């Protein structure tokens, strides 16, 4: 609890001064509940009642188990920005020196929509440290504007020596500068939304010596065979912050023995990467989908979450990411789902998970 207090202690309690339950104790109990599979505030209240004697080994809970209404009120009223800033400080301290690829991507919370607005669910931007396998940032995409959300998330981070990757929606001069300001380099996907830059990148690569291409694969897994080639060329006559090189990565796939169309992607790079490293960076970016977004939906049932009032969906999403980080880095073997089930069944294991986040 001490380490938790060090980082989240400055987050302001949104309730009146006469609130009965201690704010940090309540957030801590909510986190413990999510680690045991709680999906909403009703689950948190049930968990707190069932595990009251265990929880009192860590926190006082002087007034007993908080109710569903108490959990709901706190997370609806809690300002997300300072909560997310504390999360980023806590996680980056937990991770230590970050290195390698840091991927940025948006994710919709499909169940978090107001009645009658199913087509516009809450949209968040996640920042994923791929090598550390940690979520290190979350920010709202205001008005579903991922670009603005990403820049706000980057403003909270120091990423010296990392390579920040993002899809083509983020291939903008201001975003590139925001990445450089964190101390990182960028590898930004380049598509038709930047037609002048794309045409120049294609011309440079077509004129290059293709003997410099690197080949990775073919490798077979899950009834699919995949291979990649890449080439990196120094950038010339291209006006973009910090631009050093352009790259092309081609992906060849066969599914159940049948070839699929070749996928060709172009990138802008702020630092020279050899072609083999470019393949690794391009492939690593997609871990944000299968090691973060997929796990959130399958193990934490995020897409099914129906919290939708005020700041509740955004704050509960952050709790899920904090729980994912803690569970993933607990040394016990097993899938995420198995760890969450074991935490709910085994009190000693739950305490070890909570202690591991120091």
mmCIF file of C-alpha atoms in Angstrom:
data_model
loop_
_atom_site.group_PDB
_atom_site.id
_atom_site.type_symbol
_atom_site.label_atom_id
_atom_site.label_comp_id
_atom_site.label_asym_id
_atom_site.label_seq_id
_atom_site.Cartn_x
_atom_site.Cartn_y
_atom_site.Cartn_z
ATOM 1 C CA UNK A 1 0.000 0.000 0.000
ATOM 2 C CA UNK A 2 2.930 2.348 0.663
ATOM 3 C CA UNK A 3 4.114 2.285 -2.948
ATOM 4 C CA UNK A 4 0.564 2.777 -4.175
ATOM 5 C CA UNK A 5 0.151 5.799 -1.887
ATOM 6 C CA UNK A 6 3.438 7.336 -3.048
ATOM 7 C CA UNK A 7 2.144 7.702 -6.608
ATOM 8 C CA UNK A 8 -1.621 8.003 -6.242
ATOM 9 C CA UNK A 9 -1.606 10.018 -3.008
ATOM 10 C CA UNK A 10 -1.719 13.347 -4.858
ATOM 11 C CA UNK A 11 -4.878 12.442 -6.783
ATOM 12 C CA UNK A 12 -7.665 14.542 -5.278
ATOM 13 C CA UNK A 13 -10.667 12.879 -3.674
ATOM 14 C CA UNK A 14 -13.673 14.148 -5.687
ATOM 15 C CA UNK A 15 -16.113 13.765 -2.781
ATOM 16 C CA UNK A 16 -17.073 16.156 -0.027
ATOM 17 C CA UNK A 17 -14.851 16.363 3.049
ATOM 18 C CA UNK A 18 -17.237 14.290 5.192
ATOM 19 C CA UNK A 19 -16.939 11.126 3.064
ATOM 20 C CA UNK A 20 -16.754 8.024 5.268
ATOM 21 C CA UNK A 21 -14.403 5.801 3.270
ATOM 22 C CA UNK A 22 -10.765 6.730 2.687
ATOM 23 C CA UNK A 23 -10.275 7.548 -0.997
ATOM 24 C CA UNK A 24 -7.008 5.662 -1.572
ATOM 25 C CA UNK A 25 -8.278 2.646 0.334
ATOM 26 C CA UNK A 26 -11.317 2.583 -1.891
ATOM 27 C CA UNK A 27 -9.248 2.761 -5.094
ATOM 28 C CA UNK A 28 -6.926 0.051 -3.752
ATOM 29 C CA UNK A 29 -9.874 -2.247 -3.004
ATOM 30 C CA UNK A 30 -11.294 -1.598 -6.484
ATOM 31 C CA UNK A 31 -7.952 -2.568 -8.020
ATOM 32 C CA UNK A 32 -7.833 -5.755 -5.944
ATOM 33 C CA UNK A 33 -11.357 -6.562 -7.118
ATOM 34 C CA UNK A 34 -10.389 -6.121 -10.786
ATOM 35 C CA UNK A 35 -7.408 -8.428 -10.205
ATOM 36 C CA UNK A 36 -9.958 -11.034 -9.121
ATOM 37 C CA UNK A 37 -12.195 -10.574 -12.143
ATOM 38 C CA UNK A 38 -14.564 -7.791 -11.048
ATOM 39 C CA UNK A 39 -16.221 -6.178 -14.072
ATOM 40 C CA UNK A 40 -18.126 -3.270 -12.506
ATOM 41 C CA UNK A 41 -18.871 -1.408 -9.286
ATOM 42 C CA UNK A 42 -21.438 -3.978 -8.160
ATOM 43 C CA UNK A 43 -18.755 -6.671 -8.385
ATOM 44 C CA UNK A 44 -16.364 -4.454 -6.430
ATOM 45 C CA UNK A 45 -18.852 -4.074 -3.579
ATOM 46 C CA UNK A 46 -19.488 -7.840 -3.503
ATOM 47 C CA UNK A 47 -15.742 -8.498 -3.503
ATOM 48 C CA UNK A 48 -15.113 -6.013 -0.676
ATOM 49 C CA UNK A 49 -17.809 -7.645 1.468
ATOM 50 C CA UNK A 50 -16.593 -11.181 0.778
ATOM 51 C CA UNK A 51 -12.901 -10.374 1.333
ATOM 52 C CA UNK A 52 -13.256 -7.829 4.129
ATOM 53 C CA UNK A 53 -11.098 -9.683 6.657
ATOM 54 C CA UNK A 54 -8.382 -10.262 4.058
ATOM 55 C CA UNK A 55 -8.414 -6.660 2.876
ATOM 56 C CA UNK A 56 -8.056 -5.423 6.440
ATOM 57 C CA UNK A 57 -4.625 -7.036 6.490
ATOM 58 C CA UNK A 58 -3.585 -4.305 4.059
ATOM 59 C CA UNK A 59 -5.987 -1.358 4.578
ATOM 60 C CA UNK A 60 -8.078 -0.249 7.558
ATOM 61 C CA UNK A 61 -11.572 -0.058 6.010
ATOM 62 C CA UNK A 62 -12.720 1.484 9.285
ATOM 63 C CA UNK A 63 -16.335 1.744 8.125
ATOM 64 C CA UNK A 64 -16.566 -1.698 6.570
ATOM 65 C CA UNK A 65 -16.932 -2.648 2.939
ATOM 66 C CA UNK A 66 -17.816 0.246 0.572
ATOM 67 C CA UNK A 67 -21.145 -0.065 -1.216
ATOM 68 C CA UNK A 68 -21.808 -0.206 -4.928
ATOM 69 C CA UNK A 69 -23.009 3.414 -4.819
ATOM 70 C CA UNK A 70 -19.775 4.533 -3.136
ATOM 71 C CA UNK A 71 -17.562 2.918 -5.777
ATOM 72 C CA UNK A 72 -19.766 4.251 -8.554
ATOM 73 C CA UNK A 73 -19.838 7.799 -7.193
ATOM 74 C CA UNK A 74 -16.065 7.970 -6.759
ATOM 75 C CA UNK A 75 -15.207 6.743 -10.257
ATOM 76 C CA UNK A 76 -17.899 8.857 -11.906
ATOM 77 C CA UNK A 77 -16.643 12.027 -10.199
ATOM 78 C CA UNK A 78 -12.891 11.362 -10.198
ATOM 79 C CA UNK A 79 -11.025 13.609 -12.654
ATOM 80 C CA UNK A 80 -9.297 11.230 -15.112
ATOM 81 C CA UNK A 81 -6.319 13.406 -16.069
ATOM 82 C CA UNK A 82 -4.524 13.410 -12.676
ATOM 83 C CA UNK A 83 -5.463 9.737 -12.209
ATOM 84 C CA UNK A 84 -3.884 8.888 -15.569
ATOM 85 C CA UNK A 85 -0.816 11.013 -14.811
ATOM 86 C CA UNK A 86 -0.308 9.134 -11.529
ATOM 87 C CA UNK A 87 -0.734 5.846 -13.398
ATOM 88 C CA UNK A 88 1.964 6.827 -15.886
ATOM 89 C CA UNK A 89 4.404 7.798 -13.106
ATOM 90 C CA UNK A 90 3.680 4.602 -11.195
ATOM 91 C CA UNK A 91 4.035 2.337 -14.221
ATOM 92 C CA UNK A 92 7.195 3.894 -15.614
ATOM 93 C CA UNK A 93 8.793 3.688 -12.150
ATOM 94 C CA UNK A 94 7.720 0.043 -11.935
ATOM 95 C CA UNK A 95 9.149 -0.671 -15.394
ATOM 96 C CA UNK A 96 12.493 1.068 -14.844
ATOM 97 C CA UNK A 97 14.419 2.254 -17.917
ATOM 98 C CA UNK A 98 12.268 1.703 -20.991
ATOM 99 C CA UNK A 99 13.778 0.651 -24.298
ATOM 100 C CA UNK A 100 12.730 -0.679 -27.660
ATOM 101 C CA UNK A 101 9.375 -0.098 -29.332
ATOM 102 C CA UNK A 102 6.630 1.994 -27.744
ATOM 103 C CA UNK A 103 3.407 1.613 -29.724
ATOM 104 C CA UNK A 104 0.468 4.029 -29.801
ATOM 105 C CA UNK A 105 -2.991 2.950 -30.860
ATOM 106 C CA UNK A 106 -6.624 3.750 -30.149
ATOM 107 C CA UNK A 107 -9.259 1.410 -28.724
ATOM 108 C CA UNK A 108 -13.003 1.887 -28.471
ATOM 109 C CA UNK A 109 -14.845 0.738 -25.345
ATOM 110 C CA UNK A 110 -17.747 -0.693 -27.313
ATOM 111 C CA UNK A 111 -20.107 -0.995 -24.373
ATOM 112 C CA UNK A 112 -19.449 2.510 -23.034
ATOM 113 C CA UNK A 113 -22.018 4.486 -24.970
ATOM 114 C CA UNK A 114 -24.979 6.574 -23.956
ATOM 115 C CA UNK A 115 -28.430 5.298 -24.860
ATOM 116 C CA UNK A 116 -29.126 5.905 -28.529
ATOM 117 C CA UNK A 117 -25.460 6.535 -29.384
ATOM 118 C CA UNK A 118 -24.204 2.995 -29.972
ATOM 119 C CA UNK A 119 -22.102 4.105 -32.957
ATOM 120 C CA UNK A 120 -20.023 6.495 -30.825
ATOM 121 C CA UNK A 121 -18.585 4.599 -27.852
ATOM 122 C CA UNK A 122 -15.844 6.030 -25.654
ATOM 123 C CA UNK A 123 -12.507 6.041 -27.494
ATOM 124 C CA UNK A 124 -9.163 5.852 -25.685
ATOM 125 C CA UNK A 125 -5.545 6.082 -26.830
ATOM 126 C CA UNK A 126 -3.158 3.543 -25.284
ATOM 127 C CA UNK A 127 0.625 3.766 -25.055
ATOM 128 C CA UNK A 128 2.248 0.331 -24.943
ATOM 129 C CA UNK A 129 5.884 -0.416 -24.053
ATOM 130 C CA UNK A 130 6.262 -3.571 -26.127
ATOM 131 C CA UNK A 131 9.522 -4.914 -24.707
ATOM 132 C CA UNK A 132 8.451 -4.340 -21.095
ATOM 133 C CA UNK A 133 4.926 -5.588 -21.982
ATOM 134 C CA UNK A 134 3.354 -2.753 -19.998
ATOM 135 C CA UNK A 135 0.691 -0.152 -20.638
ATOM 136 C CA UNK A 136 2.437 3.114 -19.765
ATOM 137 C CA UNK A 137 -0.208 5.626 -20.766
ATOM 138 C CA UNK A 138 -3.899 6.138 -21.414
ATOM 139 C CA UNK A 139 -5.674 9.226 -22.681
ATOM 140 C CA UNK A 140 -9.110 10.063 -24.013
ATOM 141 C CA UNK A 141 -9.406 10.644 -27.753
ATOM 142 C CA UNK A 142 -11.550 13.799 -27.422
ATOM 143 C CA UNK A 143 -14.332 13.707 -29.978
ATOM 144 C CA UNK A 144 -12.728 10.397 -31.139
ATOM 145 C CA UNK A 145 -9.660 12.435 -32.166
ATOM 146 C CA UNK A 146 -6.839 9.922 -31.629
ATOM 147 C CA UNK A 147 -4.192 12.400 -32.728
ATOM 148 C CA UNK A 148 -4.930 14.866 -29.939
ATOM 149 C CA UNK A 149 -5.212 12.063 -27.379
ATOM 150 C CA UNK A 150 -1.834 10.669 -28.433
ATOM 151 C CA UNK A 151 -0.124 14.046 -28.111
ATOM 152 C CA UNK A 152 -1.580 14.521 -24.623
ATOM 153 C CA UNK A 153 -0.348 11.062 -23.604
ATOM 154 C CA UNK A 154 3.137 11.731 -24.999
ATOM 155 C CA UNK A 155 3.367 14.973 -23.018
ATOM 156 C CA UNK A 156 3.445 12.905 -19.798
ATOM 157 C CA UNK A 157 6.324 10.650 -20.870
ATOM 158 C CA UNK A 158 10.108 10.509 -21.133
ATOM 159 C CA UNK A 159 11.073 7.868 -23.685
ATOM 160 C CA UNK A 160 14.799 8.388 -24.196
ATOM 161 C CA UNK A 161 16.232 5.813 -26.590
ATOM 162 C CA UNK A 162 12.864 4.277 -27.528
ATOM 163 C CA UNK A 163 11.247 4.043 -30.973
ATOM 164 C CA UNK A 164 7.638 5.226 -31.002
ATOM 165 C CA UNK A 165 5.425 3.579 -33.614
ATOM 166 C CA UNK A 166 1.943 4.579 -34.725
ATOM 167 C CA UNK A 167 -0.355 4.111 -37.688
ATOM 168 C CA UNK A 168 -0.800 6.591 -40.505
ATOM 169 C CA UNK A 169 -3.349 8.802 -38.750
ATOM 170 C CA UNK A 170 -0.464 10.009 -36.552
ATOM 171 C CA UNK A 171 1.901 10.726 -39.441
ATOM 172 C CA UNK A 172 1.788 14.478 -38.840
ATOM 173 C CA UNK A 173 4.530 17.014 -38.216
ATOM 174 C CA UNK A 174 3.192 18.054 -34.794
ATOM 175 C CA UNK A 175 2.940 14.450 -33.598
ATOM 176 C CA UNK A 176 6.439 13.686 -34.865
ATOM 177 C CA UNK A 177 7.761 16.677 -32.925
ATOM 178 C CA UNK A 178 5.861 15.573 -29.815
ATOM 179 C CA UNK A 179 7.593 12.189 -30.065
ATOM 180 C CA UNK A 180 11.011 13.788 -30.506
ATOM 181 C CA UNK A 181 10.309 15.980 -27.462
ATOM 182 C CA UNK A 182 10.015 12.825 -25.307
ATOM 183 C CA UNK A 183 13.593 11.864 -26.248
ATOM 184 C CA UNK A 184 12.429 9.043 -28.535
ATOM 185 C CA UNK A 185 12.710 8.433 -32.265
ATOM 186 C CA UNK A 186 9.714 7.623 -34.430
ATOM 187 C CA UNK A 187 8.718 5.049 -37.043
ATOM 188 C CA UNK A 188 5.415 6.356 -38.386
ATOM 189 C CA UNK A 189 3.318 4.531 -40.972
ATOM 190 C CA UNK A 190 2.870 6.552 -44.149
ATOM 191 C CA UNK A 191 -0.237 6.260 -46.330
ATOM 192 C CA UNK A 192 -2.361 8.243 -48.736
ATOM 193 C CA UNK A 193 -3.344 10.840 -46.145
ATOM 194 C CA UNK A 194 0.108 12.340 -46.839
ATOM 195 C CA UNK A 195 0.206 12.060 -50.644
ATOM 196 C CA UNK A 196 3.241 14.284 -51.240
ATOM 197 C CA UNK A 197 5.395 12.527 -48.647
ATOM 198 C CA UNK A 198 4.185 9.110 -49.819
ATOM 199 C CA UNK A 199 5.045 9.834 -53.453
ATOM 200 C CA UNK A 200 8.536 11.027 -52.506
ATOM 201 C CA UNK A 201 9.125 7.987 -50.279
ATOM 202 C CA UNK A 202 8.012 5.629 -53.055
ATOM 203 C CA UNK A 203 10.281 7.353 -55.577
ATOM 204 C CA UNK A 204 13.309 7.132 -53.267
ATOM 205 C CA UNK A 205 12.734 3.439 -52.621
ATOM 206 C CA UNK A 206 12.100 2.577 -56.273
ATOM 207 C CA UNK A 207 15.420 4.219 -57.157
ATOM 208 C CA UNK A 208 17.329 2.358 -54.432
ATOM 209 C CA UNK A 209 19.481 -0.737 -54.788
ATOM 210 C CA UNK A 210 17.147 -3.606 -53.903
ATOM 211 C CA UNK A 211 20.141 -5.722 -52.912
ATOM 212 C CA UNK A 212 19.953 -3.851 -49.608
ATOM 213 C CA UNK A 213 16.613 -5.535 -48.874
ATOM 214 C CA UNK A 214 16.385 -7.733 -45.790
ATOM 215 C CA UNK A 215 14.243 -10.867 -45.720
ATOM 216 C CA UNK A 216 12.596 -12.396 -42.665
ATOM 217 C CA UNK A 217 10.951 -15.806 -42.826
ATOM 218 C CA UNK A 218 9.028 -17.609 -44.057
ATOM 219 C CA UNK A 219 7.753 -18.755 -40.683
ATOM 220 C CA UNK A 220 4.700 -20.922 -40.050
ATOM 221 C CA UNK A 221 2.249 -20.697 -37.144
ATOM 222 C CA UNK A 222 -1.500 -21.198 -36.682
ATOM 223 C CA UNK A 223 -1.964 -22.568 -40.236
ATOM 224 C CA UNK A 224 -0.423 -19.398 -41.654
ATOM 225 C CA UNK A 225 2.934 -18.905 -43.335
ATOM 226 C CA UNK A 226 4.367 -15.394 -43.219
ATOM 227 C CA UNK A 227 7.463 -13.663 -44.597
ATOM 228 C CA UNK A 228 8.578 -10.035 -44.704
ATOM 229 C CA UNK A 229 11.032 -7.995 -46.707
ATOM 230 C CA UNK A 230 12.209 -4.480 -45.894
ATOM 231 C CA UNK A 231 14.369 -1.757 -47.349
ATOM 232 C CA UNK A 232 15.484 1.511 -45.731
ATOM 233 C CA UNK A 233 16.657 4.554 -47.726
ATOM 234 C CA UNK A 234 18.004 7.909 -46.564
ATOM 235 C CA UNK A 235 15.420 10.681 -46.829
ATOM 236 C CA UNK A 236 16.003 13.468 -49.333
ATOM 237 C CA UNK A 237 14.007 16.625 -50.075
ATOM 238 C CA UNK A 238 11.264 15.818 -47.576
ATOM 239 C CA UNK A 239 10.036 18.462 -45.152
ATOM 240 C CA UNK A 240 9.194 16.664 -41.910
ATOM 241 C CA UNK A 241 10.549 17.146 -38.349
ATOM 242 C CA UNK A 242 13.664 15.075 -37.662
ATOM 243 C CA UNK A 243 13.222 12.883 -40.729
ATOM 244 C CA UNK A 244 16.274 10.713 -41.455
ATOM 245 C CA UNK A 245 15.051 7.826 -43.599
ATOM 246 C CA UNK A 246 12.077 6.193 -45.283
ATOM 247 C CA UNK A 247 11.307 2.479 -45.303
ATOM 248 C CA UNK A 248 9.136 -0.067 -47.055
ATOM 249 C CA UNK A 249 8.020 -3.320 -45.452
ATOM 250 C CA UNK A 250 6.245 -5.961 -47.539
ATOM 251 C CA UNK A 251 4.373 -8.818 -45.888
ATOM 252 C CA UNK A 252 3.672 -12.093 -47.700
ATOM 253 C CA UNK A 253 1.155 -14.526 -46.227
ATOM 254 C CA UNK A 254 -0.360 -17.886 -47.007
ATOM 255 C CA UNK A 255 -3.378 -19.024 -45.028
ATOM 256 C CA UNK A 256 -4.069 -22.757 -45.208
ATOM 257 C CA UNK A 257 -1.754 -22.899 -48.212
ATOM 258 C CA UNK A 258 -3.544 -20.150 -50.147
ATOM 259 C CA UNK A 259 -1.577 -16.936 -50.841
ATOM 260 C CA UNK A 260 -3.078 -13.639 -49.670
ATOM 261 C CA UNK A 261 -2.513 -10.232 -51.292
ATOM 262 C CA UNK A 262 0.885 -8.739 -50.485
ATOM 263 C CA UNK A 263 0.667 -6.004 -47.844
ATOM 264 C CA UNK A 264 2.963 -3.047 -48.557
ATOM 265 C CA UNK A 265 3.605 -0.466 -45.849
ATOM 266 C CA UNK A 266 5.765 2.667 -45.948
ATOM 267 C CA UNK A 267 7.316 4.420 -42.941
ATOM 268 C CA UNK A 268 9.001 7.678 -41.994
ATOM 269 C CA UNK A 269 11.949 7.239 -39.616
ATOM 270 C CA UNK A 270 13.719 9.819 -37.481
ATOM 271 C CA UNK A 271 16.759 7.557 -37.056
ATOM 272 C CA UNK A 272 18.494 5.208 -39.449
ATOM 273 C CA UNK A 273 17.518 1.564 -38.900
ATOM 274 C CA UNK A 274 19.014 -1.293 -40.843
ATOM 275 C CA UNK A 275 16.456 -3.261 -42.842
ATOM 276 C CA UNK A 276 16.391 -6.229 -40.472
ATOM 277 C CA UNK A 277 15.730 -3.962 -37.491
ATOM 278 C CA UNK A 278 12.968 -2.251 -39.485
ATOM 279 C CA UNK A 279 11.222 -5.608 -39.883
ATOM 280 C CA UNK A 280 11.443 -6.177 -36.129
ATOM 281 C CA UNK A 281 10.044 -2.723 -35.343
ATOM 282 C CA UNK A 282 7.146 -3.119 -37.794
ATOM 283 C CA UNK A 283 6.258 -6.538 -36.415
ATOM 284 C CA UNK A 284 6.592 -5.453 -32.777
ATOM 285 C CA UNK A 285 4.120 -2.596 -33.237
ATOM 286 C CA UNK A 286 1.286 -5.102 -33.618
ATOM 287 C CA UNK A 287 1.821 -6.534 -30.129
ATOM 288 C CA UNK A 288 -0.373 -3.664 -28.930
ATOM 289 C CA UNK A 289 -3.255 -5.490 -30.600
ATOM 290 C CA UNK A 290 -2.621 -9.069 -29.504
ATOM 291 C CA UNK A 291 -0.937 -8.521 -26.132
ATOM 292 C CA UNK A 292 -2.969 -5.522 -24.933
ATOM 293 C CA UNK A 293 -6.269 -4.920 -26.724
ATOM 294 C CA UNK A 294 -7.075 -8.598 -27.202
ATOM 295 C CA UNK A 295 -6.235 -9.414 -23.576
ATOM 296 C CA UNK A 296 -8.358 -6.527 -22.300
ATOM 297 C CA UNK A 297 -11.345 -7.852 -24.234
ATOM 298 C CA UNK A 298 -10.857 -11.561 -23.504
ATOM 299 C CA UNK A 299 -9.521 -11.626 -19.928
ATOM 300 C CA UNK A 300 -11.018 -8.379 -18.582
ATOM 301 C CA UNK A 301 -14.133 -8.356 -20.810
ATOM 302 C CA UNK A 302 -13.602 -4.689 -21.592
ATOM 303 C CA UNK A 303 -15.813 -4.593 -24.678
ATOM 304 C CA UNK A 304 -18.672 -5.929 -22.548
ATOM 305 C CA UNK A 305 -18.312 -3.267 -19.837
ATOM 306 C CA UNK A 306 -21.428 -1.085 -19.672
ATOM 307 C CA UNK A 307 -20.247 1.662 -17.336
ATOM 308 C CA UNK A 308 -21.089 4.822 -19.277
ATOM 309 C CA UNK A 309 -21.842 7.686 -16.897
ATOM 310 C CA UNK A 310 -19.558 10.694 -16.450
ATOM 311 C CA UNK A 311 -15.875 9.727 -15.947
ATOM 312 C CA UNK A 312 -16.676 6.170 -14.836
ATOM 313 C CA UNK A 313 -15.810 4.311 -18.073
ATOM 314 C CA UNK A 314 -12.455 6.048 -18.453
ATOM 315 C CA UNK A 315 -11.401 5.544 -14.819
ATOM 316 C CA UNK A 316 -12.447 1.898 -14.741
ATOM 317 C CA UNK A 317 -10.544 1.341 -17.994
ATOM 318 C CA UNK A 318 -7.427 2.675 -16.284
ATOM 319 C CA UNK A 319 -7.939 0.244 -13.378
ATOM 320 C CA UNK A 320 -8.082 -2.621 -15.871
ATOM 321 C CA UNK A 321 -4.774 -1.528 -17.393
ATOM 322 C CA UNK A 322 -3.162 -1.254 -13.977
ATOM 323 C CA UNK A 323 -4.438 -4.717 -13.065
ATOM 324 C CA UNK A 324 -3.160 -6.111 -16.372
ATOM 325 C CA UNK A 325 0.315 -4.685 -15.735
ATOM 326 C CA UNK A 326 0.443 -6.156 -12.229
ATOM 327 C CA UNK A 327 -0.842 -9.582 -13.234
ATOM 328 C CA UNK A 328 1.384 -9.851 -16.288
ATOM 329 C CA UNK A 329 4.537 -9.098 -14.308
ATOM 330 C CA UNK A 330 3.757 -11.377 -11.406
ATOM 331 C CA UNK A 331 6.287 -14.247 -11.662
ATOM 332 C CA UNK A 332 3.672 -17.021 -11.445
ATOM 333 C CA UNK A 333 3.248 -18.949 -14.682
ATOM 334 C CA UNK A 334 -0.040 -19.142 -16.514
ATOM 335 C CA UNK A 335 -2.301 -17.151 -18.781
ATOM 336 C CA UNK A 336 -3.859 -13.869 -17.754
ATOM 337 C CA UNK A 337 -7.245 -15.524 -17.287
ATOM 338 C CA UNK A 338 -5.767 -18.207 -15.030
ATOM 339 C CA UNK A 339 -3.969 -15.615 -12.914
ATOM 340 C CA UNK A 340 -7.162 -13.625 -12.390
ATOM 341 C CA UNK A 341 -9.085 -16.754 -11.429
ATOM 342 C CA UNK A 342 -6.349 -17.862 -9.043
ATOM 343 C CA UNK A 343 -6.287 -14.420 -7.404
ATOM 344 C CA UNK A 344 -10.009 -14.763 -6.725
ATOM 345 C CA UNK A 345 -9.664 -18.268 -5.316
ATOM 346 C CA UNK A 346 -6.366 -18.038 -3.410
ATOM 347 C CA UNK A 347 -5.992 -15.233 -0.840
ATOM 348 C CA UNK A 348 -2.246 -15.741 -0.509
ATOM 349 C CA UNK A 349 -1.829 -15.416 -4.259
ATOM 350 C CA UNK A 350 -3.881 -12.213 -4.321
ATOM 351 C CA UNK A 351 -1.726 -10.705 -1.574
ATOM 352 C CA UNK A 352 1.413 -11.674 -3.487
ATOM 353 C CA UNK A 353 0.020 -9.930 -6.589
ATOM 354 C CA UNK A 354 -0.736 -6.778 -4.638
ATOM 355 C CA UNK A 355 2.691 -6.851 -2.993
ATOM 356 C CA UNK A 356 4.418 -7.358 -6.330
ATOM 357 C CA UNK A 357 3.472 -3.896 -7.593
ATOM 358 C CA UNK A 358 5.821 -2.103 -5.212
#
